[in-house]
XYZ file of C-alpha atoms in Angstrom:
234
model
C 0.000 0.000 0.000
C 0.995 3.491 -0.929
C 1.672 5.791 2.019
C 2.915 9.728 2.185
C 6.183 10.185 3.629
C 7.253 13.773 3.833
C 5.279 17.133 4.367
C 6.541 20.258 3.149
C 5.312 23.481 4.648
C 4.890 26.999 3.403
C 5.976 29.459 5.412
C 4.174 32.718 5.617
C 0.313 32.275 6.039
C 0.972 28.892 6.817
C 3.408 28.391 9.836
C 3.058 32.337 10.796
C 0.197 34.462 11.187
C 2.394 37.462 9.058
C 0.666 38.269 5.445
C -1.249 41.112 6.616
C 2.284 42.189 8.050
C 4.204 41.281 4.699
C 1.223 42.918 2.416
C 1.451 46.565 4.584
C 5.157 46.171 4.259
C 4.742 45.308 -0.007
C 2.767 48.384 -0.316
C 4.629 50.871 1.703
C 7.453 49.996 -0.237
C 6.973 50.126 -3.531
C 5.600 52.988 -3.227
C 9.005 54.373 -2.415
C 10.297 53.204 -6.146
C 6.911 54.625 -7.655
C 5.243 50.993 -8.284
C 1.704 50.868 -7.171
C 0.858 47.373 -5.347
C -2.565 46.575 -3.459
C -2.267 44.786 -0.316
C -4.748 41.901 -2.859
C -1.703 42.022 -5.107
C 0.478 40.915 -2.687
C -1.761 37.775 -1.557
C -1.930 37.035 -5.212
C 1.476 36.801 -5.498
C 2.939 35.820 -2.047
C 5.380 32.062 -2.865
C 7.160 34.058 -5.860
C 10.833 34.909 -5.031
C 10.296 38.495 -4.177
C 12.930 39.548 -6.592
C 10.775 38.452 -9.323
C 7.752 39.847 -8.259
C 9.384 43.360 -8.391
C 10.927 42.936 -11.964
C 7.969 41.932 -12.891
C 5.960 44.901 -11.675
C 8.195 47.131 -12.460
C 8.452 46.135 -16.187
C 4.540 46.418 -15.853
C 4.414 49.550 -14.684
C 7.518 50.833 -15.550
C 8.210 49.038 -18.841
C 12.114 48.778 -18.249
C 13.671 45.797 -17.214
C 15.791 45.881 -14.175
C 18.905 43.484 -12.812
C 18.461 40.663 -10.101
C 20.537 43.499 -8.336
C 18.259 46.310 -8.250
C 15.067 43.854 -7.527
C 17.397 43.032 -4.088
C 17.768 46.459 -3.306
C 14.478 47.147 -3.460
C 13.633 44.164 -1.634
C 15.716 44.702 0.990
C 13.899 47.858 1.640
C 10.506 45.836 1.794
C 12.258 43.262 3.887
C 13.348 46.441 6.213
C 9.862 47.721 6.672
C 8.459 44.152 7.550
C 11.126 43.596 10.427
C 9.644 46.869 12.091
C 6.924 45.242 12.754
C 6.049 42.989 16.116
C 6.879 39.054 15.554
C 4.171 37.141 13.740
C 2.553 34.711 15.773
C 2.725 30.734 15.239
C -0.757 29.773 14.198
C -2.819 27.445 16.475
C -2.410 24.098 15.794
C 1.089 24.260 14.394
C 3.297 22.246 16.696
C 0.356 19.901 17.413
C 0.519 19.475 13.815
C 3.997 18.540 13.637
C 3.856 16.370 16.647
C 1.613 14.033 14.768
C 3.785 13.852 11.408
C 6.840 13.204 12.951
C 5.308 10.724 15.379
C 3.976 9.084 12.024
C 7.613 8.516 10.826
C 7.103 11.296 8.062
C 9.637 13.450 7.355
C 9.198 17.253 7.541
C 10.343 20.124 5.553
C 9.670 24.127 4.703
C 9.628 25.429 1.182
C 9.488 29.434 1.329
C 9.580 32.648 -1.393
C 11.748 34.175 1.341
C 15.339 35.772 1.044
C 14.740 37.000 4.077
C 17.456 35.205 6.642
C 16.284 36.162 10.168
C 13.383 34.884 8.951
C 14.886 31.159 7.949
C 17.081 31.792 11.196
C 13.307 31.681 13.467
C 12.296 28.421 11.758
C 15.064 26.770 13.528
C 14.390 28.893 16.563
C 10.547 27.853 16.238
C 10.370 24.669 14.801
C 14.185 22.920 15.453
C 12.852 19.893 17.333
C 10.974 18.929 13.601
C 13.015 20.369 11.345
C 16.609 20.268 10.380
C 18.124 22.595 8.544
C 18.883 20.981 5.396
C 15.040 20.518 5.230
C 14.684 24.020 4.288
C 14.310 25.354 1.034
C 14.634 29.090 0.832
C 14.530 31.558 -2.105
C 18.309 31.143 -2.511
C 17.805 27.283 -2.902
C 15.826 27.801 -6.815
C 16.372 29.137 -9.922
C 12.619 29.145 -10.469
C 10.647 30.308 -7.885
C 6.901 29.401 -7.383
C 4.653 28.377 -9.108
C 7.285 26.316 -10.468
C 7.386 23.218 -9.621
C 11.175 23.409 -8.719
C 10.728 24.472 -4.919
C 8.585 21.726 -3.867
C 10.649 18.785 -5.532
C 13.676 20.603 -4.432
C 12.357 19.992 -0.820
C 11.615 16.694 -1.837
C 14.905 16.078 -2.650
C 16.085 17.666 0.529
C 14.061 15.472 2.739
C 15.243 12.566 0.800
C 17.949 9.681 2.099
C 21.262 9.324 0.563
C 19.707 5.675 -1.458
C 17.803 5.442 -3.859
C 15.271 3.860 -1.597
C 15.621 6.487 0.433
C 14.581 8.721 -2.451
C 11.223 10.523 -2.162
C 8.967 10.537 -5.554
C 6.072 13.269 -5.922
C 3.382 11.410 -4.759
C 4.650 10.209 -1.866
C 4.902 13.981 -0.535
C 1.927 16.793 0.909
C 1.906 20.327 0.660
C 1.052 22.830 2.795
C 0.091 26.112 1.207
C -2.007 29.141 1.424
C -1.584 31.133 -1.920
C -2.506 30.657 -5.668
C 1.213 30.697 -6.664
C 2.188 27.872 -4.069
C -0.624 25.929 -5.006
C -0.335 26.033 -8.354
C 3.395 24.571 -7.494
C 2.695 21.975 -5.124
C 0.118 20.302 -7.999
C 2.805 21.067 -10.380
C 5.224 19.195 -8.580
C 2.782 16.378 -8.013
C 1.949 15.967 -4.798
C -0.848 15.767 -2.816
C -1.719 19.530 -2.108
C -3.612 21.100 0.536
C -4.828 24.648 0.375
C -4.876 26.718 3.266
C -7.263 29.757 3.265
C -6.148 31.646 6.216
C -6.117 35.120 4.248
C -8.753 37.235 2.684
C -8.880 35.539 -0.644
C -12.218 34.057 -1.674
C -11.955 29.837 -1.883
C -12.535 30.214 -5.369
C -8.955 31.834 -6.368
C -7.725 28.925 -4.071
C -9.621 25.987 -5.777
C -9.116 27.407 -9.423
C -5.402 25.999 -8.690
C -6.987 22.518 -8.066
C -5.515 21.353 -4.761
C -6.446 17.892 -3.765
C -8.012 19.623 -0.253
C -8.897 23.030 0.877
C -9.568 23.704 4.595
C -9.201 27.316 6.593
C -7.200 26.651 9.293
C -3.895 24.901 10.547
C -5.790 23.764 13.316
C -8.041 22.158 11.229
C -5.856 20.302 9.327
C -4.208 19.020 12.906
C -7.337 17.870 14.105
C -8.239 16.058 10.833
C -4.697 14.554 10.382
C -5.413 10.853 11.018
C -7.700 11.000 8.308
C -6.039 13.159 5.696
C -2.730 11.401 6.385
C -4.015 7.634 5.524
C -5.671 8.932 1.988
C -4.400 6.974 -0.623
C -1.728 9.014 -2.673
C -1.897 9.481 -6.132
């Protein structure tokens, strides 16, 4: 019989209660460099490597194309503004959560957009006793970002054994994710994908990216994890 093995976790809006933190922050800043961004923007494209969302706007709005360095810069200055702000809270049901995975022999690993390092650096703070660090892929890890598939079977690959039994295929991995773009890349990747809603999106923007699940909460997903973890993968 088939069974899951690993579970790779977004980050923001799915481990941390931060998006309404990271969208004020997306706005403010751009702004600065003269691109206009909505807070909704920002949802819609939260899992891209941030670089690329800014070249991307900014040949939108701007219709010049900029380097990987100037995206950075101006990143860093939306990265500034975020860190400004109060910590973002773990969401309920979190560490629960990964109580029950790794007591389930699965593996566990983190696939984030970010560049931002004190931000990888409070994963380990947070979420060490599940986690090792070579479990987590970070913007720095891809040469595509989401919604490639390239982040989630990197972290597949990064939660895999040195044999090739040891190896993990698509299938036998879940994602965790809360935004169009991630989704989009867990199903990409082929994996059984579960959509978080935990932001203002409606469910529809969610389940136009065909996820095998949505649900609203962390917590919800904890308390259903018996069930959801013993599904058949495909």
């Amino acid at each position: 019989m088939k069974a899951f093995r690993c579970v790779l976790f977004d980050m923001d809006g799915v481990l941390y209660d931060s998006m309404p933190l990271h969208a004020k922050a997306w706005v403010e800043a751009m702004q600065t460099f003269g691109i206009s961004m909505t807070e909704h923007e920002a949802y819609m494209t939260e899992g891209q490597r941030g670089i690329d969302t800014i070249r991307q706007m900014v040949f939108e709005q701007q219709h010049r194309t900029i380097s990987e360095a100037e995206a950075q810069a101006m990143y860093d200055e939306k990265a500034r503004l975020f860190h400004l702000n109060p910590k973002a809270p773990v969401f309920k049901g979190v560490t629960a959560l990964m109580e029950k995975i790794k007591a389930d022999g699965l593996e566990i690993g983190i696939v984030t957009g970010s560049g931002q390092r004190p931000l990888i650096k409070r994963l380990l703070d947070d979420f060490g006793t599940y986690v090792e660090a070579s479990h987590i892929v970070t913007a720095y890890d891809v040469v595509h970002g989401k919604p490639s598939a390239e982040p989630y079977l990197t972290g597949l690959q990064k939660c895999s054994g040195p044999s090739e039994e040891e190896r993990l295929r698509p299938w036998e991995g879940i994602v965790v994710e809360n935004a169009p773009m991630g989704v989009r890349a867990g199903v990409a990747a082929g994996c059984f994908t579960i959509a978080v809603n935990s932001g203002p999106l409606p469910d529809e923007v969610l389940l136009a990216e065909h996820p095998d699940l949505l649900l609203h909460s962390i917590d919800e997903l904890q308390r259903g994890w018996d069930g959801i973890s013993r599904q058949q993968p495909h």
